[in-house]
Short mmCIF file of N, CA and C in Angstrom, two decimals:
data_model
loop_
_atom_site.label_atom_id
_atom_site.label_comp_id
_atom_site.label_asym_id
_atom_site.label_seq_id
_atom_site.Cartn_x
_atom_site.Cartn_y
_atom_site.Cartn_z
N MET A 340 25.60 -46.83 23.61
CA MET A 340 23.94 -47.37 22.91
C MET A 340 24.22 -45.77 22.19
N ALA A 341 23.63 -45.97 20.95
CA ALA A 341 24.04 -45.15 19.34
C ALA A 341 22.89 -44.20 19.14
N GLN A 342 22.48 -43.11 19.57
CA GLN A 342 20.99 -42.64 19.42
C GLN A 342 21.25 -41.15 18.41
N ALA A 343 20.23 -41.38 17.16
CA ALA A 343 20.25 -40.49 15.46
C ALA A 343 20.64 -39.80 16.36
N VAL A 344 20.71 -38.52 15.65
CA VAL A 344 20.41 -37.33 16.01
C VAL A 344 20.60 -36.47 15.34
N ARG A 345 19.45 -35.95 15.89
CA ARG A 345 18.72 -34.54 15.25
C ARG A 345 19.16 -33.17 14.16
N THR A 346 19.15 -33.20 13.33
CA THR A 346 20.11 -31.84 13.40
C THR A 346 18.35 -30.77 13.16
N GLN A 347 18.98 -29.97 13.09
CA GLN A 347 18.12 -27.83 13.61
C GLN A 347 17.50 -27.51 11.90
N ARG A 348 16.41 -27.63 12.50
CA ARG A 348 16.26 -27.83 10.93
C ARG A 348 15.19 -26.04 11.21
N SER A 349 15.16 -25.55 9.07
CA SER A 349 14.93 -23.86 10.30
C SER A 349 13.14 -24.02 8.72
N LEU A 350 13.19 -22.78 9.63
CA LEU A 350 11.62 -23.10 8.56
C LEU A 350 11.52 -22.20 7.06
N ILE A 351 12.49 -22.73 6.28
CA ILE A 351 12.73 -22.66 4.67
C ILE A 351 12.98 -23.62 4.12
N SER A 352 14.50 -24.34 5.58
CA SER A 352 14.07 -25.83 4.99
C SER A 352 13.09 -27.05 5.40
N LEU A 353 11.47 -26.58 5.85
CA LEU A 353 10.59 -27.09 6.34
C LEU A 353 9.94 -27.22 5.15
N LEU A 354 9.95 -25.71 4.82
CA LEU A 354 9.35 -24.46 3.15
C LEU A 354 9.98 -25.65 2.01
N ASN A 355 11.46 -25.78 1.79
CA ASN A 355 12.10 -26.69 0.86
C ASN A 355 11.94 -28.40 1.29
N SER A 356 11.32 -28.75 1.30
CA SER A 356 11.35 -30.81 2.07
C SER A 356 11.40 -31.33 0.63
N ASP A 357 10.96 -30.57 -0.59
CA ASP A 357 12.03 -31.26 -1.54
C ASP A 357 13.51 -31.13 -2.00
N GLY A 358 14.24 -30.41 -1.27
CA GLY A 358 15.34 -30.13 -1.30
C GLY A 358 15.96 -28.47 -2.64
N GLU A 359 14.63 -28.47 -3.21
CA GLU A 359 15.23 -27.09 -3.94
C GLU A 359 14.35 -26.15 -2.94
N ALA A 360 15.10 -24.98 -4.37
CA ALA A 360 15.08 -23.85 -3.00
C ALA A 360 13.79 -22.49 -4.18
N HIS A 361 12.26 -22.83 -3.75
CA HIS A 361 11.69 -22.13 -4.07
C HIS A 361 11.21 -20.70 -3.36
N PRO A 362 11.76 -19.22 -3.64
CA PRO A 362 11.66 -18.47 -3.02
C PRO A 362 10.26 -17.76 -3.67
N VAL A 363 9.60 -17.95 -4.27
CA VAL A 363 8.73 -16.70 -5.13
C VAL A 363 7.74 -17.49 -4.12
N GLU A 364 7.08 -19.11 -4.10
CA GLU A 364 6.26 -19.66 -3.60
C GLU A 364 6.59 -19.29 -1.86
N ASN A 365 7.67 -19.67 -0.96
CA ASN A 365 7.57 -18.97 -0.08
C ASN A 365 7.69 -18.10 0.69
N THR A 366 7.82 -17.10 -0.21
CA THR A 366 7.49 -15.32 -0.25
C THR A 366 5.83 -15.28 -0.41
N LEU A 367 5.69 -16.61 -0.88
CA LEU A 367 3.83 -15.17 -0.90
C LEU A 367 3.44 -16.63 0.09
N ALA A 368 3.62 -17.36 0.64
CA ALA A 368 3.12 -18.44 1.65
C ALA A 368 3.42 -17.53 3.49
N ILE A 369 4.92 -16.43 3.39
CA ILE A 369 4.70 -15.94 4.46
C ILE A 369 3.86 -14.36 5.03
N VAL A 370 3.95 -14.07 2.82
CA VAL A 370 3.11 -12.21 3.39
C VAL A 370 2.03 -12.97 3.37
N THR A 371 1.12 -14.99 2.74
CA THR A 371 -0.06 -15.02 3.01
C THR A 371 -0.53 -14.71 4.86
N LEU A 372 1.13 -15.50 5.03
CA LEU A 372 0.41 -14.97 7.04
C LEU A 372 0.83 -14.47 7.54
N VAL A 373 1.19 -13.44 7.41
CA VAL A 373 1.24 -11.83 7.89
C VAL A 373 -0.33 -11.54 7.30
N LEU A 374 -0.01 -11.08 6.54
CA LEU A 374 -1.57 -10.36 6.16
C LEU A 374 -2.88 -11.30 6.47
N GLY A 375 -2.26 -12.86 7.48
CA GLY A 375 -3.56 -12.49 7.54
C GLY A 375 -3.31 -12.57 9.07
N ALA A 376 -2.39 -12.80 9.39
CA ALA A 376 -2.03 -12.29 11.08
C ALA A 376 -3.38 -10.82 11.86
N ILE A 377 -1.76 -9.99 10.22
CA ILE A 377 -2.33 -8.70 11.17
C ILE A 377 -3.97 -8.12 10.96
N ALA A 378 -4.76 -9.02 9.56
CA ALA A 378 -6.27 -8.82 9.70
C ALA A 378 -7.17 -9.17 10.41
N ALA A 379 -6.36 -10.77 10.71
CA ALA A 379 -7.36 -11.28 12.12
C ALA A 379 -7.27 -10.54 13.32
N LEU A 380 -6.42 -9.68 13.88
CA LEU A 380 -5.12 -9.52 14.48
C LEU A 380 -5.87 -7.85 14.42
N THR A 381 -6.53 -7.67 13.42
CA THR A 381 -6.76 -5.85 14.01
C THR A 381 -8.45 -6.10 13.72
N THR A 382 -9.05 -6.56 14.00
CA THR A 382 -10.42 -6.84 14.27
C THR A 382 -11.49 -6.80 15.31
N PHE A 383 -10.05 -7.48 15.99
CA PHE A 383 -10.45 -6.40 18.07
C PHE A 383 -11.04 -5.73 18.03
N SER A 384 -10.89 -3.95 16.85
CA SER A 384 -10.88 -2.85 17.37
C SER A 384 -11.18 -2.80 15.40
N PRO A 385 -12.92 -2.31 15.88
CA PRO A 385 -14.15 -1.72 15.43
C PRO A 385 -13.99 -0.87 14.87
N SER A 386 -12.70 -0.24 15.01
CA SER A 386 -11.98 1.06 14.29
C SER A 386 -11.18 1.04 13.01
N LEU A 387 -10.84 -0.58 13.24
CA LEU A 387 -9.48 0.04 12.51
C LEU A 387 -9.72 -1.64 10.84
N HIS A 388 -11.21 -1.65 10.22
CA HIS A 388 -11.58 -2.11 10.34
C HIS A 388 -11.61 -2.29 8.74
N LEU A 389 -11.48 -1.05 8.25
CA LEU A 389 -10.34 -0.20 7.32
C LEU A 389 -8.52 -1.09 6.78
N VAL A 390 -8.31 -1.56 7.89
CA VAL A 390 -6.69 -2.06 8.36
C VAL A 390 -7.02 -4.00 7.74
N SER A 391 -7.98 -4.36 8.63
CA SER A 391 -8.73 -5.04 8.82
C SER A 391 -8.90 -6.17 6.98
N SER A 392 -9.99 -5.10 7.07
CA SER A 392 -10.73 -5.13 5.65
C SER A 392 -9.67 -5.33 4.61
N TRP A 393 -9.00 -4.42 3.79
CA TRP A 393 -7.78 -4.21 2.76
C TRP A 393 -6.25 -5.54 3.24
N ALA A 394 -6.39 -5.99 4.08
CA ALA A 394 -4.91 -6.69 4.51
C ALA A 394 -5.59 -8.51 4.98
N GLY A 395 -7.16 -8.45 5.35
CA GLY A 395 -7.51 -9.75 4.15
C GLY A 395 -7.92 -9.40 3.31
N LEU A 396 -8.22 -9.19 2.19
CA LEU A 396 -8.58 -8.92 0.42
C LEU A 396 -7.68 -9.92 0.00
N VAL A 397 -6.87 -8.73 0.94
CA VAL A 397 -4.98 -8.77 -0.28
C VAL A 397 -4.99 -10.03 0.21
N GLY A 398 -4.39 -10.39 1.72
CA GLY A 398 -3.82 -11.45 1.71
C GLY A 398 -4.45 -12.85 1.03
N ILE A 399 -6.06 -12.69 0.76
CA ILE A 399 -6.98 -14.35 0.18
C ILE A 399 -5.92 -13.63 -0.68
N GLY A 400 -6.10 -12.61 -2.02
CA GLY A 400 -5.33 -12.53 -3.19
C GLY A 400 -4.28 -13.65 -2.68
N THR A 401 -3.44 -12.85 -2.78
CA THR A 401 -1.76 -13.92 -1.88
C THR A 401 -2.20 -15.58 -1.87
N GLY A 402 -2.94 -15.41 -1.25
CA GLY A 402 -2.63 -17.09 -0.11
C GLY A 402 -3.14 -18.06 -1.57
N LEU A 403 -4.48 -17.63 -2.33
CA LEU A 403 -5.07 -18.27 -3.31
C LEU A 403 -3.83 -18.20 -5.00
N TRP A 404 -3.38 -17.11 -4.76
CA TRP A 404 -1.98 -17.89 -6.11
C TRP A 404 -0.88 -18.38 -5.44
N GLY A 405 -0.99 -18.52 -4.82
CA GLY A 405 0.40 -19.18 -3.19
C GLY A 405 -0.13 -20.38 -3.56
N GLN A 406 -1.53 -20.54 -3.10
CA GLN A 406 -1.64 -22.48 -3.87
C GLN A 406 -1.93 -22.51 -5.02
N PHE A 407 -1.46 -21.85 -6.01
CA PHE A 407 -2.13 -22.55 -7.16
C PHE A 407 -0.77 -22.49 -7.74
N ILE A 408 0.44 -22.14 -7.11
CA ILE A 408 2.01 -22.11 -7.65
C ILE A 408 2.97 -23.37 -6.45
N SER A 409 1.90 -23.22 -5.23
CA SER A 409 2.60 -24.19 -4.25
C SER A 409 3.44 -25.83 -4.34
N SER A 410 4.71 -25.49 -3.86
CA SER A 410 5.60 -27.16 -4.18
C SER A 410 5.01 -28.11 -3.51
N THR A 411 5.29 -27.94 -2.19
CA THR A 411 5.32 -28.50 -0.93
C THR A 411 4.83 -28.68 -0.11
N THR A 412 4.22 -29.56 1.01
CA THR A 412 3.03 -29.39 1.08
C THR A 412 3.20 -28.79 2.31
N GLY A 413 5.10 -28.15 3.33
CA GLY A 413 4.93 -27.25 4.03
C GLY A 413 4.70 -25.73 3.60
N GLU A 414 5.20 -25.44 2.17
CA GLU A 414 4.12 -23.97 1.91
C GLU A 414 2.78 -23.64 1.80
N ARG A 415 2.68 -25.13 1.13
CA ARG A 415 0.47 -25.49 1.56
C ARG A 415 0.33 -24.87 2.88
N PHE A 416 0.75 -25.50 3.63
CA PHE A 416 -0.02 -25.22 4.91
C PHE A 416 -0.04 -24.06 5.88
N LEU A 417 1.65 -23.56 4.89
CA LEU A 417 0.98 -22.39 6.02
C LEU A 417 0.57 -20.65 4.90
N LEU A 418 0.45 -21.89 3.86
CA LEU A 418 -0.33 -20.19 3.31
C LEU A 418 -2.44 -20.67 3.00
N ILE A 419 -3.01 -21.97 4.09
CA ILE A 419 -4.58 -22.36 3.85
C ILE A 419 -3.99 -21.62 6.08
N ILE A 420 -3.54 -21.42 6.59
CA ILE A 420 -3.74 -21.32 7.67
C ILE A 420 -3.62 -19.66 7.54
N GLY A 421 -2.55 -18.99 6.27
CA GLY A 421 -2.63 -17.15 6.28
C GLY A 421 -4.24 -17.17 5.93
N LEU A 422 -4.98 -18.11 5.09
CA LEU A 422 -5.40 -18.28 3.77
C LEU A 422 -7.45 -18.41 5.08
N GLY A 423 -6.60 -18.39 6.08
CA GLY A 423 -8.28 -18.75 7.45
C GLY A 423 -7.67 -17.40 7.72
N ALA A 424 -7.16 -16.84 7.97
CA ALA A 424 -6.85 -15.54 9.14
C ALA A 424 -7.49 -14.79 8.16
N ALA A 425 -6.54 -14.48 7.20
CA ALA A 425 -7.04 -13.69 5.76
C ALA A 425 -8.37 -13.27 6.26
N ALA A 426 -9.47 -14.31 5.71
CA ALA A 426 -10.50 -14.62 5.10
C ALA A 426 -10.97 -14.22 6.59
N PHE A 427 -10.89 -14.64 7.61
CA PHE A 427 -12.05 -13.85 8.99
C PHE A 427 -11.43 -13.28 9.36
N GLY A 428 -10.91 -12.09 8.58
CA GLY A 428 -10.11 -11.03 9.51
C GLY A 428 -11.25 -10.04 8.11
N PHE A 429 -11.17 -10.41 7.07
CA PHE A 429 -12.17 -9.45 5.29
C PHE A 429 -13.09 -9.23 6.27
N TYR A 430 -13.95 -10.82 6.19
CA TYR A 430 -14.59 -10.55 6.96
C TYR A 430 -15.22 -10.38 8.26
N LEU A 431 -14.80 -10.05 9.05
CA LEU A 431 -15.16 -9.80 9.95
C LEU A 431 -15.01 -7.97 9.74
N GLY A 432 -13.44 -7.41 8.49
CA GLY A 432 -13.57 -6.56 8.76
C GLY A 432 -14.98 -5.02 7.31
N LEU A 433 -15.45 -6.75 7.14
CA LEU A 433 -17.02 -5.63 6.18
C LEU A 433 -17.89 -5.74 6.44
N ALA A 434 -17.94 -6.78 7.96
CA ALA A 434 -19.34 -6.81 8.93
C ALA A 434 -19.14 -5.91 9.52
N HIS A 435 -17.86 -4.60 9.82
CA HIS A 435 -17.79 -3.91 10.79
C HIS A 435 -17.26 -2.13 10.46
N GLY A 436 -17.47 -2.24 8.67
CA GLY A 436 -18.01 -0.91 8.01
C GLY A 436 -17.22 -1.06 6.36
N GLY A 437 -16.45 -2.03 6.59
CA GLY A 437 -17.07 -2.57 4.81
C GLY A 437 -15.19 -1.85 4.22
N LEU A 438 -14.63 -1.87 2.99
CA LEU A 438 -13.47 -1.56 1.99
C LEU A 438 -13.01 0.20 2.64
N TYR A 439 -14.88 1.21 2.42
CA TYR A 439 -14.60 1.76 2.55
C TYR A 439 -15.42 2.98 3.51
N GLY A 440 -15.92 2.08 3.92
CA GLY A 440 -16.51 2.47 5.46
C GLY A 440 -16.59 4.08 6.09
N GLY A 441 -16.72 4.70 5.94
CA GLY A 441 -16.85 6.13 5.84
C GLY A 441 -15.45 7.06 5.28
N VAL A 442 -15.41 6.67 4.62
CA VAL A 442 -14.16 7.27 3.84
C VAL A 442 -14.50 8.26 2.89
N ILE A 443 -15.49 7.08 2.11
CA ILE A 443 -16.18 7.70 0.85
C ILE A 443 -17.56 7.36 1.02
N GLY A 444 -18.06 8.99 0.05
CA GLY A 444 -19.55 8.97 0.65
C GLY A 444 -20.09 9.05 2.11
#
């Protein structure tokens, strides 16, 4: 009995589900995801509030711009996950001391 053969799919092929290359959109999605992870993970140490707040702020900006120009559902999925993590890190970074806490003033 013949069975359907599944081919291996990479992350890039999942992001380019329409068959066209989207290098700018894919880069923004991956950068937003990485910045969101950095912002969220650095909130566990309140002394890293500068890293979490700045990474979160930049991650929110790249995520919003990526949502504006995204082409596929895979890109939007990664952007939303990254945006949520970046916003979480940003707000907790602000609560722990802010963007300039202790450095200026």
